[in-house]
PDB file of C-alpha atoms in Angstrom:
ATOM      1  CA  MET A 737      85.953 141.768  62.626  1.00 67.00           C
ATOM      2  CA  ALA A 738      82.908 139.903  63.795  1.00 75.00           C
ATOM      3  CA  PRO A 739      84.164 137.014  65.938  1.00 79.00           C
ATOM      4  CA  LYS A 740      80.699 135.509  66.419  1.00 78.00           C
ATOM      5  CA  ALA A 741      79.641 135.888  62.793  1.00 76.00           C
ATOM      6  CA  ARG A 742      78.501 132.843  60.883  1.00 74.00           C
ATOM      7  CA  LEU A 743      78.937 132.452  57.154  1.00 77.00           C
ATOM      8  CA  ALA A 744      76.078 130.973  55.145  1.00 84.00           C
ATOM      9  CA  ALA A 745      76.575 130.269  51.438  1.00 86.00           C
ATOM     10  CA  TYR A 746      73.836 129.431  48.983  1.00 89.00           C
ATOM     11  CA  LYS A 747      74.506 128.122  45.486  1.00 89.00           C
ATOM     12  CA  VAL A 748      72.076 129.704  43.037  1.00 88.00           C
ATOM     13  CA  CYS A 749      73.921 129.118  39.765  1.00 88.00           C
ATOM     14  CA  CYS A 750      74.973 125.971  37.938  1.00 87.00           C
ATOM     15  CA  ASN A 751      76.578 125.171  34.600  1.00 89.00           C
ATOM     16  CA  SER A 752      73.345 125.873  32.755  1.00 89.00           C
ATOM     17  CA  GLY A 753      72.769 129.274  34.377  1.00 85.00           C
ATOM     18  CA  CYS A 754      71.241 131.109  37.326  1.00 85.00           C
ATOM     19  CA  TYR A 755      67.554 130.299  37.687  1.00 88.00           C
ATOM     20  CA  ASP A 756      65.039 132.605  39.338  1.00 88.00           C
ATOM     21  CA  SER A 757      63.697 129.716  41.423  1.00 91.00           C
ATOM     22  CA  ASN A 758      67.153 129.142  42.950  1.00 91.00           C
ATOM     23  CA  ILE A 759      67.608 132.839  43.707  1.00 89.00           C
ATOM     24  CA  LEU A 760      64.175 133.031  45.355  1.00 91.00           C
ATOM     25  CA  ALA A 761      64.853 129.883  47.391  1.00 93.00           C
ATOM     26  CA  ALA A 762      68.181 131.267  48.616  1.00 92.00           C
ATOM     27  CA  PHE A 763      66.623 134.560  49.701  1.00 91.00           C
ATOM     28  CA  ASP A 764      63.849 132.651  51.498  1.00 92.00           C
ATOM     29  CA  ALA A 765      66.492 130.539  53.268  1.00 93.00           C
ATOM     30  CA  THR A 766      68.309 133.653  54.492  1.00 91.00           C
ATOM     31  CA  VAL A 767      65.127 134.863  56.168  1.00 89.00           C
ATOM     32  CA  VAL A 768      64.415 131.483  57.783  1.00 91.00           C
ATOM     33  CA  GLU A 769      68.011 131.038  58.972  1.00 90.00           C
ATOM     34  CA  GLY A 770      68.275 134.523  60.478  1.00 88.00           C
ATOM     35  CA  VAL A 771      70.937 135.939  58.184  1.00 89.00           C
ATOM     36  CA  ASP A 772      71.723 139.618  58.857  1.00 88.00           C
ATOM     37  CA  VAL A 773      73.616 140.547  55.680  1.00 89.00           C
ATOM     38  CA  ILE A 774      73.398 139.250  52.113  1.00 89.00           C
ATOM     39  CA  LEU A 775      76.180 139.736  49.581  1.00 87.00           C
ATOM     40  CA  LEU A 776      74.964 138.777  46.130  1.00 84.00           C
ATOM     41  CA  ASN A 777      77.333 138.508  43.189  1.00 82.00           C
ATOM     42  CA  VAL A 778      74.835 137.623  40.480  1.00 79.00           C
ATOM     43  CA  ASP A 779      73.900 139.936  37.678  1.00 69.00           C
ATOM     44  CA  GLY A 780      71.768 139.807  34.595  1.00 69.00           C
ATOM     45  CA  VAL A 781      70.068 142.109  32.187  1.00 72.00           C
ATOM     46  CA  VAL A 782      68.331 145.242  33.405  1.00 74.00           C
ATOM     47  CA  VAL A 783      64.541 144.754  33.422  1.00 79.00           C
ATOM     48  CA  GLN A 784      61.587 146.481  35.043  1.00 83.00           C
ATOM     49  CA  TYR A 785      61.585 146.091  38.833  1.00 82.00           C
ATOM     50  CA  TYR A 786      58.394 144.017  38.869  1.00 85.00           C
ATOM     51  CA  LEU A 787      60.103 141.419  36.618  1.00 87.00           C
ATOM     52  CA  ASP A 788      63.493 141.373  38.379  1.00 86.00           C
ATOM     53  CA  THR A 789      63.848 138.413  40.753  1.00 85.00           C
ATOM     54  CA  ILE A 790      66.838 139.939  42.538  1.00 85.00           C
ATOM     55  CA  VAL A 791      65.075 143.272  43.085  1.00 87.00           C
ATOM     56  CA  ILE A 792      61.913 141.589  44.391  1.00 90.00           C
ATOM     57  CA  SER A 793      63.837 139.183  46.648  1.00 90.00           C
ATOM     58  CA  ALA A 794      66.085 141.935  47.964  1.00 90.00           C
ATOM     59  CA  PHE A 795      63.044 144.073  48.784  1.00 92.00           C
ATOM     60  CA  GLY A 796      61.543 141.243  50.828  1.00 92.00           C
ATOM     61  CA  ALA A 797      64.816 140.618  52.643  1.00 91.00           C
ATOM     62  CA  ASN A 798      65.312 144.320  53.314  1.00 90.00           C
ATOM     63  CA  ASP A 799      61.755 144.580  54.624  1.00 92.00           C
ATOM     64  CA  ARG A 800      62.690 141.900  57.181  1.00 91.00           C
ATOM     65  CA  GLY A 801      65.759 143.823  58.353  1.00 90.00           C
ATOM     66  CA  ILE A 802      68.376 142.049  56.234  1.00 90.00           C
ATOM     67  CA  PHE A 803      70.978 144.364  54.701  1.00 89.00           C
ATOM     68  CA  VAL A 804      71.513 143.503  51.015  1.00 89.00           C
ATOM     69  CA  PHE A 805      74.713 144.214  49.076  1.00 86.00           C
ATOM     70  CA  ALA A 806      74.949 143.301  45.393  1.00 81.00           C
ATOM     71  CA  SER A 807      77.657 143.574  42.775  1.00 78.00           C
ATOM     72  CA  THR A 808      77.195 146.152  40.045  1.00 73.00           C
ATOM     73  CA  GLY A 809      77.702 143.409  37.496  1.00 67.00           C
ATOM     74  CA  ASN A 810      80.419 141.292  35.996  1.00 64.00           C
ATOM     75  CA  ASP A 811      80.500 142.654  32.453  1.00 66.00           C
ATOM     76  CA  GLY A 812      82.239 146.031  32.823  1.00 63.00           C
ATOM     77  CA  PRO A 813      83.778 148.320  32.191  1.00 62.00           C
ATOM     78  CA  GLY A 814      81.403 149.758  29.679  1.00 63.00           C
ATOM     79  CA  GLY A 815      78.129 151.497  29.155  1.00 63.00           C
ATOM     80  CA  LEU A 816      74.924 149.873  30.410  1.00 62.00           C
ATOM     81  CA  THR A 817      76.752 147.122  32.314  1.00 67.00           C
ATOM     82  CA  VAL A 818      75.636 148.135  35.821  1.00 71.00           C
ATOM     83  CA  THR A 819      72.891 145.995  37.358  1.00 73.00           C
ATOM     84  CA  ASN A 820      71.312 145.665  40.823  1.00 73.00           C
ATOM     85  CA  VAL A 821      70.514 149.359  41.148  1.00 73.00           C
ATOM     86  CA  ALA A 822      67.324 149.280  43.240  1.00 80.00           C
ATOM     87  CA  SER A 823      67.334 151.873  46.010  1.00 82.00           C
ATOM     88  CA  TRP A 824      66.980 149.180  48.708  1.00 86.00           C
ATOM     89  CA  VAL A 825      70.139 147.381  47.558  1.00 85.00           C
ATOM     90  CA  THR A 826      73.603 148.722  48.334  1.00 84.00           C
ATOM     91  CA  THR A 827      75.384 148.261  45.033  1.00 80.00           C
ATOM     92  CA  VAL A 828      79.135 147.778  45.250  1.00 76.00           C
ATOM     93  CA  CYS A 829      81.892 147.474  42.697  1.00 72.00           C
ATOM     94  CA  ALA A 830      85.603 146.973  42.447  1.00 67.00           C
ATOM     95  CA  GLU A 831      87.960 148.231  39.834  1.00 65.00           C
ATOM     96  CA  THR A 832      91.555 147.491  39.071  1.00 63.00           C
ATOM     97  CA  ILE A 833      93.772 148.382  41.995  1.00 63.00           C
ATOM     98  CA  ASP A 834      97.515 148.537  42.363  1.00 66.00           C
ATOM     99  CA  ARG A 835      98.036 146.602  45.592  1.00 66.00           C
ATOM    100  CA  ASP A 836      97.300 143.355  47.403  1.00 68.00           C
ATOM    101  CA  PHE A 837      95.603 142.979  50.786  1.00 68.00           C
ATOM    102  CA  PRO A 838      96.875 139.766  52.365  1.00 70.00           C
ATOM    103  CA  THR A 839      94.818 138.295  55.186  1.00 72.00           C
ATOM    104  CA  ASP A 840      94.633 135.106  57.201  1.00 71.00           C
ATOM    105  CA  VAL A 841      91.798 132.816  56.152  1.00 69.00           C
ATOM    106  CA  ASN A 842      90.575 130.348  58.777  1.00 70.00           C
ATOM    107  CA  LEU A 843      89.718 127.093  56.992  1.00 68.00           C
ATOM    108  CA  GLY A 844      88.524 125.333  60.139  1.00 71.00           C
ATOM    109  CA  MET A 845      90.001 122.342  61.959  1.00 73.00           C
ATOM    110  CA  GLU A 846      92.980 124.539  62.932  1.00 73.00           C
ATOM    111  CA  ARG A 847      93.972 125.132  59.307  1.00 72.00           C
ATOM    112  CA  ARG A 848      94.809 128.641  58.129  1.00 70.00           C
ATOM    113  CA  CYS A 849      96.245 130.107  54.975  1.00 69.00           C
ATOM    114  CA  LEU A 850      97.376 133.521  53.830  1.00 65.00           C
ATOM    115  CA  GLU A 851      95.348 134.816  50.891  1.00 60.00           C
ATOM    116  CA  SER A 852      95.108 138.070  49.039  1.00 56.00           C
ATOM    117  CA  VAL A 853      91.585 139.446  49.238  1.00 52.00           C
ATOM    118  CA  CYS A 854      92.132 141.903  46.395  1.00 47.00           C
ATOM    119  CA  THR A 855      94.572 141.623  43.538  1.00 43.00           C
ATOM    120  CA  THR A 856      95.772 143.755  40.696  1.00 43.00           C
ATOM    121  CA  ASP A 857      93.463 141.842  38.342  1.00 45.00           C
ATOM    122  CA  TRP A 858      89.728 142.463  38.069  1.00 42.00           C
ATOM    123  CA  VAL A 859      88.120 141.701  41.392  1.00 39.00           C
TER     124      VAL A 859
END
C-alpha cells in the first residue's frame, strides 16, 4: 500500500471515441502535476511508432521518470489483438481467473465499501 499516494484520473475518451489530442493533453498533465505512475487502458490499432500517439506520449513520460503501464488491449483473446507493445511501456493483461479478490475501497468522507478487484469474468 501507498498511504500517501494520490490518485489522478484523466478522461481521454468520450462517446464519439478516443482522440489523440485528449491523450496527448492527459500525458502532458501527468508531467505537470508530478504523477509518478501512469496506467493507461486505451488501445487501438497497431501502427508504426512514429504515428502512435500512445507510444510517443509514453516515451515522453518515461523520459521524465514516469513509469507507464498500459493494457495489452480490449479485443482479445485472438491473434493480432495485443497493442501498446513499445519497449518503454510495461504492457499488462488479465485473463479469466477462478477467484475474487475482495478489498476495502475508501470512497472519501468516511465512506467505505467492499469491492472485488478481480472477478471470474473478463477483467
